Amino acid sequence: MLCSIAMRFAFAALCALAITACARDSKADRAAIDAVVAEFNAAIAVNDHPRILAAFTPNGECASEDRPPIPIAQALKETPPKRLPWDERTALRIHIDTVRFPAPGLAIVEATQSDSQPTTGHLRRWRCTFHVMKSGGEWKIVSYRDRES
């Protein structure tokens, strides 16, 4: 009986340590995911293709609205610059709404991006989804989808 109580106590202690370690990993993963999404947004805002590509896995893809997904490198070649020096829109903003972890090393990020045009007051807002994956110890974007809200 005494051995059984000691084993239960040891098992409970190991579980507590595992939960603490998972929470620590989870916080670190969440911070890294927030950082890669913020870097993507900052790179898009200044049309910095190398930074955008660096945020994605080598086979990363993107899709807008109802268009089928295409490789991110191809999308960058086909998309006109979104931010030009004379563009009067305010800075591109992003707000992460949710992050879900359906499996270890995989996360789904739901976010809202927005900008506005100061001269007209017109606000644009759209929803986007990122699928991110831990690759080589780093979180990278596997796919990006946006759609008007």
mmCIF file of C-alpha atoms in Angstrom:
data_model
loop_
_atom_site.group_PDB
_atom_site.id
_atom_site.type_symbol
_atom_site.label_atom_id
_atom_site.label_comp_id
_atom_site.label_asym_id
_atom_site.label_seq_id
_atom_site.Cartn_x
_atom_site.Cartn_y
_atom_site.Cartn_z
ATOM 1 C CA MET A 1 0.000 0.000 0.000
ATOM 2 C CA LEU A 2 2.817 2.393 0.911
ATOM 3 C CA CYS A 3 4.536 1.645 -2.403
ATOM 4 C CA SER A 4 1.312 2.374 -4.237
ATOM 5 C CA ILE A 5 0.922 5.765 -2.516
ATOM 6 C CA ALA A 6 4.543 6.657 -3.263
ATOM 7 C CA MET A 7 4.097 5.638 -6.911
ATOM 8 C CA ARG A 8 0.949 7.746 -7.188
ATOM 9 C CA PHE A 9 2.744 10.717 -5.638
ATOM 10 C CA ALA A 10 5.690 10.273 -8.038
ATOM 11 C CA PHE A 11 3.315 9.962 -10.993
ATOM 12 C CA ALA A 12 1.443 13.108 -9.918
ATOM 13 C CA ALA A 13 4.741 14.993 -9.576
ATOM 14 C CA LEU A 14 5.840 13.876 -13.057
ATOM 15 C CA CYS A 15 2.482 14.948 -14.504
ATOM 16 C CA ALA A 16 2.791 18.355 -12.855
ATOM 17 C CA LEU A 17 6.295 18.775 -14.309
ATOM 18 C CA ALA A 18 5.082 17.720 -17.763
ATOM 19 C CA ILE A 19 2.152 20.160 -17.627
ATOM 20 C CA THR A 20 4.470 22.987 -16.545
ATOM 21 C CA ALA A 21 6.907 22.164 -19.361
ATOM 22 C CA CYS A 22 4.050 22.040 -21.899
ATOM 23 C CA ALA A 23 2.728 25.403 -20.704
ATOM 24 C CA ARG A 24 6.230 26.888 -21.019
ATOM 25 C CA ASP A 25 6.614 25.394 -24.527
ATOM 26 C CA SER A 26 3.142 26.584 -25.424
ATOM 27 C CA LYS A 27 3.951 30.163 -24.380
ATOM 28 C CA ALA A 28 7.232 30.062 -26.300
ATOM 29 C CA ASP A 29 5.456 28.621 -29.345
ATOM 30 C CA ARG A 30 2.743 31.266 -29.151
ATOM 31 C CA ALA A 31 5.346 34.045 -28.941
ATOM 32 C CA ALA A 32 7.227 32.610 -31.939
ATOM 33 C CA ILE A 33 3.997 32.295 -33.944
ATOM 34 C CA ASP A 34 3.015 35.873 -33.094
ATOM 35 C CA ALA A 35 6.486 36.973 -34.227
ATOM 36 C CA VAL A 36 6.361 35.193 -37.618
ATOM 37 C CA VAL A 37 2.871 36.587 -38.328
ATOM 38 C CA ALA A 38 4.015 40.094 -37.326
ATOM 39 C CA GLU A 39 7.119 39.755 -39.524
ATOM 40 C CA PHE A 40 4.944 38.657 -42.472
ATOM 41 C CA ASN A 41 2.678 41.666 -41.949
ATOM 42 C CA ALA A 42 5.622 44.080 -41.642
ATOM 43 C CA ALA A 43 7.233 42.657 -44.799
ATOM 44 C CA ILE A 44 3.962 42.888 -46.753
ATOM 45 C CA ALA A 45 3.558 46.498 -45.642
ATOM 46 C CA VAL A 46 6.834 47.489 -47.320
ATOM 47 C CA ASN A 47 6.634 44.976 -50.180
ATOM 48 C CA ASP A 48 9.842 43.225 -49.062
ATOM 49 C CA HIS A 49 9.760 39.965 -51.030
ATOM 50 C CA PRO A 50 12.838 38.343 -49.432
ATOM 51 C CA ARG A 51 11.407 38.905 -45.931
ATOM 52 C CA ILE A 52 8.019 37.576 -47.022
ATOM 53 C CA LEU A 53 9.618 34.444 -48.496
ATOM 54 C CA ALA A 54 11.706 33.946 -45.340
ATOM 55 C CA ALA A 55 8.516 33.758 -43.257
ATOM 56 C CA PHE A 56 7.243 30.794 -45.322
ATOM 57 C CA THR A 57 8.299 27.184 -45.660
ATOM 58 C CA PRO A 58 9.944 26.458 -49.041
ATOM 59 C CA ASN A 59 6.662 25.044 -50.366
ATOM 60 C CA GLY A 60 4.505 27.764 -48.773
ATOM 61 C CA GLU A 61 1.439 28.993 -50.608
ATOM 62 C CA CYS A 62 -1.151 31.718 -50.488
ATOM 63 C CA ALA A 63 -4.637 32.351 -51.787
ATOM 64 C CA SER A 64 -6.887 35.377 -51.808
ATOM 65 C CA GLU A 65 -10.640 35.267 -51.738
ATOM 66 C CA ASP A 66 -11.903 32.587 -54.156
ATOM 67 C CA ARG A 67 -8.673 32.046 -56.092
ATOM 68 C CA PRO A 68 -6.929 28.690 -55.777
ATOM 69 C CA PRO A 69 -3.731 28.564 -53.733
ATOM 70 C CA ILE A 70 -0.435 29.157 -55.524
ATOM 71 C CA PRO A 71 3.180 29.023 -54.345
ATOM 72 C CA ILE A 72 4.133 32.171 -52.448
ATOM 73 C CA ALA A 73 7.047 32.914 -54.820
ATOM 74 C CA GLN A 74 4.655 32.857 -57.786
ATOM 75 C CA ALA A 75 2.093 34.963 -55.936
ATOM 76 C CA LEU A 76 4.714 37.629 -55.231
ATOM 77 C CA LYS A 77 5.666 37.757 -58.915
ATOM 78 C CA GLU A 78 2.043 38.062 -60.023
ATOM 79 C CA THR A 79 0.796 40.514 -57.399
ATOM 80 C CA PRO A 80 1.281 44.228 -57.988
ATOM 81 C CA PRO A 81 2.997 46.096 -55.155
ATOM 82 C CA LYS A 82 0.520 46.828 -52.385
ATOM 83 C CA ARG A 83 2.534 49.594 -50.793
ATOM 84 C CA LEU A 84 3.944 52.286 -53.001
ATOM 85 C CA PRO A 85 5.785 55.366 -51.733
ATOM 86 C CA TRP A 86 2.867 57.591 -52.701
ATOM 87 C CA ASP A 87 0.242 55.296 -51.208
ATOM 88 C CA GLU A 88 -1.952 57.314 -48.850
ATOM 89 C CA ARG A 89 -3.200 54.391 -46.813
ATOM 90 C CA THR A 90 -2.257 54.077 -43.185
ATOM 91 C CA ALA A 91 0.006 51.318 -41.976
ATOM 92 C CA LEU A 92 -1.145 47.765 -42.473
ATOM 93 C CA ARG A 93 -2.313 46.389 -39.143
ATOM 94 C CA ILE A 94 -2.875 42.849 -37.985
ATOM 95 C CA HIS A 95 -4.691 41.505 -34.939
ATOM 96 C CA ILE A 96 -4.394 37.826 -34.073
ATOM 97 C CA ASP A 97 -7.812 36.634 -32.987
ATOM 98 C CA THR A 98 -7.103 32.972 -32.189
ATOM 99 C CA VAL A 99 -4.313 30.426 -32.309
ATOM 100 C CA ARG A 100 -5.209 26.740 -32.234
ATOM 101 C CA PHE A 101 -2.818 23.792 -32.022
ATOM 102 C CA PRO A 102 -4.509 20.813 -33.752
ATOM 103 C CA ALA A 103 -1.291 18.770 -33.480
ATOM 104 C CA PRO A 104 2.208 19.202 -32.069
ATOM 105 C CA GLY A 105 4.225 21.506 -34.321
ATOM 106 C CA LEU A 106 1.142 22.723 -36.193
ATOM 107 C CA ALA A 107 -0.994 25.813 -35.543
ATOM 108 C CA ILE A 108 -3.906 27.599 -37.182
ATOM 109 C CA VAL A 109 -3.937 31.359 -36.732
ATOM 110 C CA GLU A 110 -7.085 33.387 -37.382
ATOM 111 C CA ALA A 111 -6.416 37.114 -37.708
ATOM 112 C CA THR A 112 -7.854 40.393 -38.933
ATOM 113 C CA GLN A 113 -5.827 42.732 -41.141
ATOM 114 C CA SER A 114 -6.795 46.337 -41.802
ATOM 115 C CA ASP A 115 -5.726 49.651 -43.241
ATOM 116 C CA SER A 116 -7.469 52.907 -44.022
ATOM 117 C CA GLN A 117 -7.241 55.820 -46.392
ATOM 118 C CA PRO A 118 -6.855 59.042 -44.383
ATOM 119 C CA THR A 119 -8.146 61.343 -47.124
ATOM 120 C CA THR A 120 -11.464 59.512 -47.457
ATOM 121 C CA GLY A 121 -11.695 57.788 -44.081
ATOM 122 C CA HIS A 122 -12.393 54.509 -45.878
ATOM 123 C CA LEU A 123 -11.425 51.567 -43.654
ATOM 124 C CA ARG A 124 -10.620 48.214 -45.204
ATOM 125 C CA ARG A 125 -10.737 45.145 -42.989
ATOM 126 C CA TRP A 126 -10.333 41.519 -43.972
ATOM 127 C CA ARG A 127 -9.965 38.166 -42.281
ATOM 128 C CA CYS A 128 -7.020 35.886 -42.854
ATOM 129 C CA THR A 129 -5.906 32.426 -41.834
ATOM 130 C CA PHE A 130 -2.338 31.263 -41.440
ATOM 131 C CA HIS A 131 -1.324 27.627 -41.183
ATOM 132 C CA VAL A 132 2.040 27.557 -39.449
ATOM 133 C CA MET A 133 4.359 24.665 -38.797
ATOM 134 C CA LYS A 134 7.465 24.150 -36.736
ATOM 135 C CA SER A 135 10.209 23.483 -39.258
ATOM 136 C CA GLY A 136 13.840 23.079 -38.249
ATOM 137 C CA GLY A 137 13.076 24.442 -34.780
ATOM 138 C CA GLU A 138 11.391 27.591 -36.192
ATOM 139 C CA TRP A 139 7.759 28.385 -36.831
ATOM 140 C CA LYS A 140 7.135 29.083 -40.532
ATOM 141 C CA ILE A 141 4.005 29.881 -42.530
ATOM 142 C CA VAL A 142 2.795 26.977 -44.654
ATOM 143 C CA SER A 143 -0.198 28.790 -46.096
ATOM 144 C CA TYR A 144 -1.919 32.146 -45.979
ATOM 145 C CA ARG A 145 -5.524 32.761 -46.992
ATOM 146 C CA ASP A 146 -7.317 36.079 -46.949
ATOM 147 C CA ARG A 147 -10.914 37.027 -47.547
ATOM 148 C CA GLU A 148 -12.929 40.196 -47.199
ATOM 149 C CA SER A 149 -14.885 40.321 -43.961
#
